XYZ file of C-alpha atoms in Angstrom:
157
model
C -10.982 -10.352 -29.484
C -11.199 -12.468 -25.573
C -13.093 -10.801 -23.319
C -11.299 -9.489 -20.360
C -13.614 -9.574 -16.841
C -11.693 -9.634 -13.400
C -13.779 -10.949 -10.390
C -14.294 -8.035 -7.481
C -13.419 -11.226 -4.939
C -10.210 -11.008 -6.382
C -9.039 -7.258 -5.453
C -7.759 -7.304 -1.439
C -8.072 -4.593 0.758
C -6.049 -3.944 3.605
C -5.662 -1.984 7.445
C -3.686 -0.988 9.358
C -4.045 0.570 12.716
C -0.432 3.191 12.258
C -1.068 5.666 9.657
C 2.125 5.435 8.193
C 2.893 2.290 8.351
C 4.928 -0.598 5.847
C 4.378 -2.761 4.022
C 7.094 -5.219 5.515
C 5.354 -3.767 10.045
C 3.437 -5.697 11.264
C -0.223 -5.279 12.039
C -2.038 -5.362 9.391
C -5.548 -6.882 8.827
C -6.741 -8.337 5.943
C -10.294 -7.053 5.330
C -12.700 -9.545 3.732
C -14.290 -11.984 5.103
C -18.442 -10.858 5.841
C -17.994 -8.702 2.938
C -19.850 -8.823 1.043
C -19.808 -5.819 -1.856
C -17.365 -2.918 -2.219
C -19.222 0.023 -4.106
C -15.910 2.382 -4.704
C -15.802 5.778 -5.233
C -14.277 9.302 -6.450
C -16.417 12.137 -3.942
C -14.831 14.174 -6.912
C -15.313 17.759 -6.105
C -15.881 20.164 -10.023
C -16.275 23.342 -10.480
C -18.823 23.947 -13.299
C -18.197 27.773 -15.301
C -20.698 28.769 -18.074
C -18.214 30.827 -20.302
C -19.251 33.271 -23.093
C -17.220 31.414 -25.662
C -19.489 27.898 -24.619
C -22.519 29.025 -26.278
C -23.963 28.750 -22.636
C -22.752 25.109 -21.886
C -20.186 24.937 -18.901
C -16.628 23.547 -18.089
C -16.461 21.260 -15.479
C -13.086 20.939 -13.563
C -12.018 18.760 -10.820
C -11.140 20.780 -8.290
C -10.398 17.919 -5.495
C -11.008 13.980 -4.967
C -11.209 11.810 -2.481
C -11.084 7.652 -3.565
C -13.972 5.934 -0.820
C -14.132 2.553 -0.392
C -18.127 2.203 1.411
C -18.531 -1.759 1.977
C -21.164 -3.681 3.113
C -21.787 -6.988 4.942
C -22.142 -9.837 7.818
C -20.872 -9.609 11.121
C -17.993 -11.147 11.415
C -17.156 -11.981 15.133
C -14.210 -13.313 14.364
C -12.784 -11.514 12.292
C -9.767 -9.853 13.383
C -10.278 -6.524 11.248
C -14.138 -6.548 11.894
C -13.478 -7.286 15.806
C -11.151 -3.774 15.731
C -14.092 -1.675 13.794
C -16.608 -2.430 15.940
C -15.271 -3.350 19.185
C -12.842 -0.712 19.002
C -13.134 2.270 16.550
C -16.637 2.283 16.619
C -16.206 3.413 20.690
C -12.735 5.407 20.328
C -12.319 7.755 17.774
C -8.805 8.746 18.547
C -8.538 4.585 16.748
C -10.283 5.588 13.797
C -7.296 6.988 11.098
C -4.138 4.246 9.898
C -3.158 3.560 7.111
C -5.308 1.600 3.910
C -4.792 -0.313 1.056
C -5.402 -1.675 -1.738
C -4.148 -4.258 -4.831
C -6.125 -5.003 -7.412
C -6.316 -8.282 -9.284
C -3.017 -6.678 -11.895
C -1.224 -6.130 -8.493
C -1.590 -2.429 -8.633
C -2.067 -0.908 -6.009
C -2.902 1.783 -3.812
C -1.426 3.039 -0.322
C -1.856 6.252 2.035
C -3.405 7.360 5.032
C -6.850 6.588 6.219
C -10.050 7.386 8.164
C -13.064 4.870 9.262
C -15.854 6.634 8.649
C -19.934 5.965 8.647
C -19.449 2.643 10.236
C -23.103 0.981 11.052
C -22.816 -1.482 13.523
C -24.355 -5.160 12.546
C -28.800 -5.053 12.874
C -31.431 -6.385 10.658
C -34.091 -8.964 11.149
C -34.624 -11.144 14.119
C -33.178 -14.667 11.196
C -31.005 -13.128 9.670
C -27.454 -12.923 10.493
C -26.300 -9.247 11.235
C -26.372 -7.290 8.222
C -23.020 -4.388 9.145
C -21.119 -1.637 7.502
C -18.398 1.216 7.097
C -16.091 3.365 4.915
C -12.703 3.908 4.549
C -11.384 6.911 3.133
C -8.224 8.201 1.602
C -7.106 11.251 3.414
C -5.587 12.527 0.173
C -4.303 11.257 -2.484
C -3.072 7.810 -2.167
C 0.478 6.508 -3.227
C -0.050 4.847 -7.017
C 2.416 0.685 -6.190
C 2.992 -0.754 -9.531
C 4.286 -3.854 -8.256
C 1.678 -4.435 -5.163
C 2.500 -7.837 -3.081
C 0.111 -8.441 -0.055
C 1.031 -7.547 3.532
C 1.706 -9.918 6.336
C -1.511 -9.950 8.466
C -1.950 -10.265 11.353
C -4.548 -13.589 11.744
C -5.279 -13.892 15.737
C -9.464 -12.820 16.594
């Protein structure tokens, strides 16, 4: 059987500063320019309980989950999404909530209310690009979308 590896750059990520935004709404910002690494995590809450019939072992039960997407990259001063993160959301906590949308290479999606957290402004060596990072956290479980389509994005710098 032939292997089918999908390259990570085929994922698409979008942010809309408006919670509950439809995919067809204006205001979506593409996340990608300057981003070098994304490390998704399920951030699970796990209850581990030992029962007598487990012979001293424990049973794990997932009791909660929050899908998170930590992102690292270089600060692109012409990118509308990065300008929103570092010029608006970093200094105005009321702008940290919005809508996050992920599309995988097989056109399946996750979409839901989210928060921008752990914003780290650009820094690094004097002769290097400004390295920056932030995280997109879904608030609650995101909606699963079977035939995901890309929104029309705002490209104004």
